Amino acid sequence: MKLETNNLKDVGLKVTIPRVKILKILEQETNNKHFSAENIFNILLDDGDDIGLATVYRVLTQFETAGLVIRHHFESENSVFELNNGKHHDHIVCIKCGKVEEFFDDIVEIRQQKIAKRLGYILTEHHLNLYGLCSSCKN
Amino acid sequence: MKLETNNLKDVGLKVTIPRVKILKILEQETNNKHFSAENIFNILLDDGDDIGLATVYRVLTQFETAGLVIRHHFESENSVFELNNGKHHDHIVCIKCGKVEEFFDDIVEIRQQKIAKRLGYILTEHHLNLYGLCSSCKN
DNA sequence: ACTACTATTGATAATGATTCTCAATATCAT
DNA sequence: ATGATATTGAGAATCATTATCAATAGTAGT
């Protein structure tokens, strides 16, 4: 039994063609692991698969609910989705080419907890997105 | 000449009734200085002002372009606007009551610069939003 | 492998926030 | 006050996303 099939079964989703294909796309090892629904829809089209856009949205939302993927909102743009590898990280986005890189910084994480505590909050989540010009685009 | 009138003149916008009224709302000293377009539209309605929603959006966008206000996107919600007081800060949002508080932390700021540098980026902007339960809501 | 039950899909309509269009109106320099 | 030009209000248009619903596919039990 293939990996994708297992993942789906594990989270209680039936193994259907759209789900398997979308999961495969998300698992691709590309230079950008962040996909919009439209992105995925177009990749499926190029592959000759006949899967509706509504299904792509539905499946991505189900994957999010199941914890298989994480949804992000960079700037004011559309939702983008990435496979959830279980390791928390934040993002830096190139404002020119759109490249998204991940990073994790202990000091920032600890500091956030301190800030929340000082203000009397129980911290449940945070979003830290850095925006700038990547090494290729800054020239 | 009133304060609002000055602000508008300074950024090269004609002094019109909608602009003055919207600016006054944004300048209110309330416990939440973050307004959605709809918020402002409703406040205007309650005040008996007959200003269209399209105008509210237009004026807020003009204020943003002029640097008078800053637009934020918390979670996946609508745009919210706050008066730009010139001092950079980040936000912590209560996921229950929606309260928004501001904070500034030097250590986080410095750390962000370091992270960007390490990854080869020129940092132009960042968004740090913390989410949690505020002191009133955590009980 | 076959059936039957139920979940899933695809196409399209609906939604909600925001922006656009355009004729009517208001602002401001003269 | 007048005229040139910017702004407004109302409603249409847009865009991403979600809901609807009849047709189809997955799966457990035989």
XYZ file of C-alpha atoms (C1' of nucleotides) in Angstrom:
338
model
C 0.000 0.000 0.000
C 1.355 3.366 -1.023
C 2.345 6.128 1.339
C -0.440 8.507 0.285
C -3.041 5.833 0.767
C -1.822 5.191 4.271
C -1.870 8.850 5.217
C -5.461 9.163 4.066
C -6.642 6.029 5.837
C -4.906 7.160 9.023
C -6.932 10.352 9.185
C -10.202 8.612 8.321
C -10.588 9.798 4.741
C -11.602 7.469 1.956
C -8.922 6.807 -0.621
C -10.194 8.565 -3.739
C -8.408 9.603 -6.914
C -8.594 13.355 -6.237
C -7.261 12.981 -2.700
C -4.374 10.753 -3.694
C -3.356 13.011 -6.599
C -3.515 16.200 -4.548
C -1.512 14.614 -1.767
C 1.124 13.506 -4.294
C 1.461 17.061 -5.554
C 1.872 18.375 -2.021
C 4.534 15.747 -1.356
C 6.584 16.714 -4.409
C 10.104 17.790 -3.556
C 10.171 21.109 -5.367
C 11.845 24.407 -4.549
C 8.526 25.789 -3.371
C 6.381 23.597 -1.198
C 3.623 26.183 -0.862
C 0.675 25.834 -3.221
C -2.525 27.788 -3.739
C -5.703 25.915 -4.660
C -5.386 27.385 -8.153
C -1.762 26.158 -8.391
C -2.820 22.616 -7.618
C -5.788 22.812 -9.945
C -3.474 23.845 -12.801
C -0.939 21.126 -12.075
C -3.764 18.587 -12.205
C -4.977 20.054 -15.501
C -1.464 19.815 -16.970
C -1.291 16.191 -15.869
C -4.536 15.590 -17.743
C -6.532 14.920 -14.626
C -10.138 15.990 -14.677
C -10.618 17.238 -11.145
C -12.839 20.214 -10.414
C -11.633 23.334 -8.637
C -14.331 22.903 -6.006
C -12.935 19.480 -5.223
C -9.452 20.899 -4.846
C -10.722 23.429 -2.310
C -12.759 20.803 -0.515
C -9.916 18.322 -0.305
C -7.432 20.938 0.892
C -9.831 22.017 3.613
C -10.331 18.387 4.656
C -6.562 17.882 4.732
C -6.234 20.980 6.894
C -8.903 19.748 9.309
C -7.193 16.364 9.442
C -3.860 18.041 10.218
C -2.201 16.832 7.014
C -1.612 20.331 5.678
C -1.231 23.840 7.051
C -2.928 26.862 5.474
C -1.126 30.188 5.335
C -2.129 33.710 4.383
C 0.858 35.676 3.176
C 0.288 39.412 2.844
C -3.203 39.885 1.449
C -2.886 37.017 -0.975
C -4.877 33.840 -1.409
C -4.527 30.896 0.898
C -1.499 28.708 0.328
C -1.095 25.177 1.608
C 1.924 23.146 2.639
C 2.316 19.629 3.902
C 2.424 19.503 7.685
C 5.729 17.921 8.651
C 4.951 18.339 12.332
C 7.812 20.770 12.942
C 6.704 24.337 13.613
C 8.418 26.992 11.524
C 7.914 30.535 10.312
C 8.322 31.949 6.825
C 10.278 34.484 4.847
C 8.788 35.491 1.507
C 10.548 37.219 -1.390
C 8.425 40.190 -2.449
C 9.815 39.989 -5.980
C 9.921 36.342 -7.045
C 7.484 34.978 -4.457
C 9.885 32.345 -3.125
C 8.962 31.096 0.330
C 11.582 29.799 2.758
C 11.115 28.378 6.193
C 13.010 29.088 9.363
C 12.836 28.395 13.052
C 14.357 30.535 15.753
C 14.331 29.553 19.379
C 14.972 33.040 20.685
C 11.973 34.463 18.830
C 9.782 31.613 20.044
C 10.765 32.094 23.678
C 10.388 35.838 23.399
C 6.847 35.491 22.083
C 5.876 33.430 25.090
C 7.326 36.082 27.374
C 5.456 38.879 25.619
C 2.150 37.019 25.823
C 2.698 36.257 29.482
C 3.563 39.866 30.305
C 0.337 41.028 28.644
C -1.693 38.410 30.501
C -2.460 36.175 27.519
C -2.417 32.427 27.093
C -0.696 32.074 23.731
C -2.326 29.586 21.377
C -0.790 30.454 18.042
C 1.365 32.939 16.219
C 2.210 34.033 12.714
C 5.580 35.499 11.934
C 6.180 36.344 8.308
C 9.213 38.222 7.078
C 9.134 39.922 3.682
C 12.095 41.078 1.654
C 14.312 40.524 -1.344
C 15.952 37.119 -1.627
C 19.598 36.638 -2.536
C 18.788 36.283 -6.245
C 16.403 39.224 -6.423
C 18.301 41.802 -4.430
C 20.689 42.548 -7.302
C -8.267 74.857 11.336
C -8.968 71.475 12.871
C -6.502 68.670 13.265
C -8.190 66.353 10.795
C -8.295 69.057 8.183
C -4.593 69.639 8.555
C -3.738 65.970 8.259
C -5.688 65.706 5.044
C -4.171 68.835 3.515
C -0.702 67.647 4.457
C -1.044 64.481 2.418
C -2.625 66.274 -0.540
C -6.199 65.091 -0.098
C -9.116 67.478 -0.441
C -11.017 68.125 2.748
C -14.364 66.407 2.249
C -17.046 65.417 4.694
C -16.503 61.647 4.342
C -12.745 61.969 4.822
C -13.022 64.187 7.875
C -15.635 61.963 9.512
C -13.719 58.760 8.870
C -10.520 60.294 10.174
C -12.348 61.416 13.324
C -13.555 57.870 13.928
C -10.039 56.512 13.507
C -8.734 59.133 15.959
C -11.247 58.175 18.651
C -9.616 57.055 21.876
C -11.409 53.759 22.322
C -10.251 50.463 23.765
C -9.905 49.087 20.268
C -8.255 51.263 17.693
C -8.613 48.700 14.925
C -11.581 49.092 12.609
C -12.839 47.170 9.615
C -14.446 49.080 6.746
C -17.785 47.663 7.851
C -17.162 48.866 11.435
C -16.616 52.390 10.241
C -19.577 52.240 7.881
C -21.827 51.225 10.791
C -20.510 53.927 13.101
C -21.262 56.472 10.382
C -24.755 55.050 9.971
C -25.375 55.277 13.719
C -24.222 58.882 13.643
C -26.794 59.540 10.942
C -24.196 60.183 8.268
C -25.093 59.131 4.772
C -21.786 57.845 3.486
C -21.623 54.867 1.151
C -19.656 51.722 1.880
C -17.718 52.152 -1.357
C -16.594 55.546 -0.156
C -15.439 54.098 3.139
C -13.295 51.558 1.310
C -11.991 54.190 -1.079
C -11.095 56.642 1.652
C -9.389 53.997 3.782
C -7.306 52.901 0.819
C -6.363 56.517 0.110
C -5.402 56.989 3.754
C -3.284 53.882 3.564
C -1.521 55.085 0.415
C -0.952 58.456 2.064
C 0.550 56.756 5.103
C -2.166 57.982 7.475
C -3.371 54.508 8.333
C -1.999 50.970 8.369
C -3.957 48.001 7.085
C -3.728 44.655 8.848
C -4.947 41.160 8.078
C -5.453 39.191 11.249
C -5.958 35.463 10.749
C -8.103 35.035 7.667
C -10.383 37.911 8.560
C -11.230 41.138 6.759
C -8.861 44.035 6.568
C -8.681 46.206 9.660
C -7.285 49.712 9.773
C -5.551 51.701 12.474
C -4.169 55.202 12.575
C -0.460 55.282 11.811
C 1.263 56.845 14.800
C 4.670 56.387 13.216
C 5.864 53.928 15.834
C 6.221 50.370 14.595
C 4.560 47.729 16.701
C 3.217 44.205 16.471
C -0.106 42.815 17.661
C -1.615 40.279 19.996
C -5.220 39.340 19.309
C -7.666 37.635 21.654
C -9.217 34.700 19.802
C -12.347 34.928 21.976
C -13.308 38.598 22.344
C -11.327 39.952 19.408
C -9.441 42.536 21.450
C -6.274 43.753 19.777
C -3.292 44.991 21.784
C -0.022 46.371 20.551
C 3.483 45.593 21.667
C 7.030 46.252 20.642
C 9.987 44.056 21.481
C 13.539 44.988 20.624
C 14.883 41.489 20.917
C 12.379 40.134 18.413
C 13.102 42.993 16.037
C 16.861 42.455 16.148
C 16.439 38.732 15.799
C 14.333 39.137 12.671
C 17.075 41.185 11.048
C 19.603 38.478 11.901
C 17.415 35.736 10.456
C 16.881 37.646 7.215
C 20.587 38.343 6.900
C 21.523 34.723 7.517
C 19.156 33.628 4.736
C 20.525 36.276 2.375
C 17.482 38.537 2.333
C 17.127 42.288 2.521
C 14.266 42.649 4.977
C 11.628 45.175 3.955
C 8.727 44.312 6.218
C 7.420 41.824 8.692
C 4.177 40.758 10.315
C 4.175 39.259 13.758
C 0.780 38.443 15.178
C 0.256 36.530 18.389
C -3.095 34.878 19.090
C -4.407 33.717 22.412
C -6.815 34.267 25.277
C -6.659 37.664 26.969
C -6.700 38.109 30.729
C -10.493 38.520 30.792
C -11.273 35.615 28.492
C -8.921 32.975 29.852
C -11.172 32.222 32.834
C -16.600 -10.488 -7.152
C -21.523 -8.386 -6.072
C -24.557 -5.394 -3.470
C -25.981 -1.732 -0.936
C -25.006 2.041 1.815
C -22.911 6.314 2.183
C -19.312 9.556 1.096
C -17.419 12.023 -2.655
C -17.323 14.361 -6.882
C -18.058 17.870 -10.692
C -20.618 21.606 -12.449
C -22.565 25.456 -11.354
C -24.845 28.767 -8.372
C -24.187 31.482 -4.314
C -21.589 34.213 -1.121
C -18.950 37.946 0.941
C -15.468 41.330 0.836
C -13.704 44.590 -1.977
C -13.233 47.332 -6.274
C -15.026 49.510 -10.450
C -18.191 52.487 -13.204
C -20.382 56.582 -14.079
C -23.467 60.312 -13.667
C -24.338 63.747 -10.109
C -22.200 66.726 -6.737
C -18.740 69.091 -3.922
C -14.144 71.330 -3.342
C -10.877 74.920 -4.182
C -7.911 78.130 -6.739
C -8.950 82.036 -9.236
C -19.162 83.353 -7.309
C -17.276 80.368 -11.312
C -15.229 76.728 -13.595
C -12.037 72.864 -13.733
C -11.402 68.814 -11.535
C -11.747 65.526 -7.769
C -15.006 63.035 -5.065
C -19.131 60.766 -4.022
C -23.089 57.263 -3.826
C -25.460 53.469 -5.797
C -25.197 49.579 -7.778
C -22.757 46.423 -10.918
C -18.611 43.677 -11.326
C -14.907 40.851 -9.582
C -12.369 37.327 -7.236
C -11.553 33.708 -4.099
C -13.975 30.519 -1.762
C -18.069 27.742 -0.265
C -22.679 25.560 -0.838
C -25.999 22.771 -3.533
C -27.353 18.645 -5.624
C -27.753 14.932 -8.776
C -24.559 11.457 -10.507
C -20.749 8.432 -9.320
C -17.300 5.927 -6.662
C -15.346 3.636 -2.376
C -15.897 0.133 0.980
C -17.682 -3.216 4.293
C -20.108 -7.302 4.427
C -21.726 -11.126 1.978
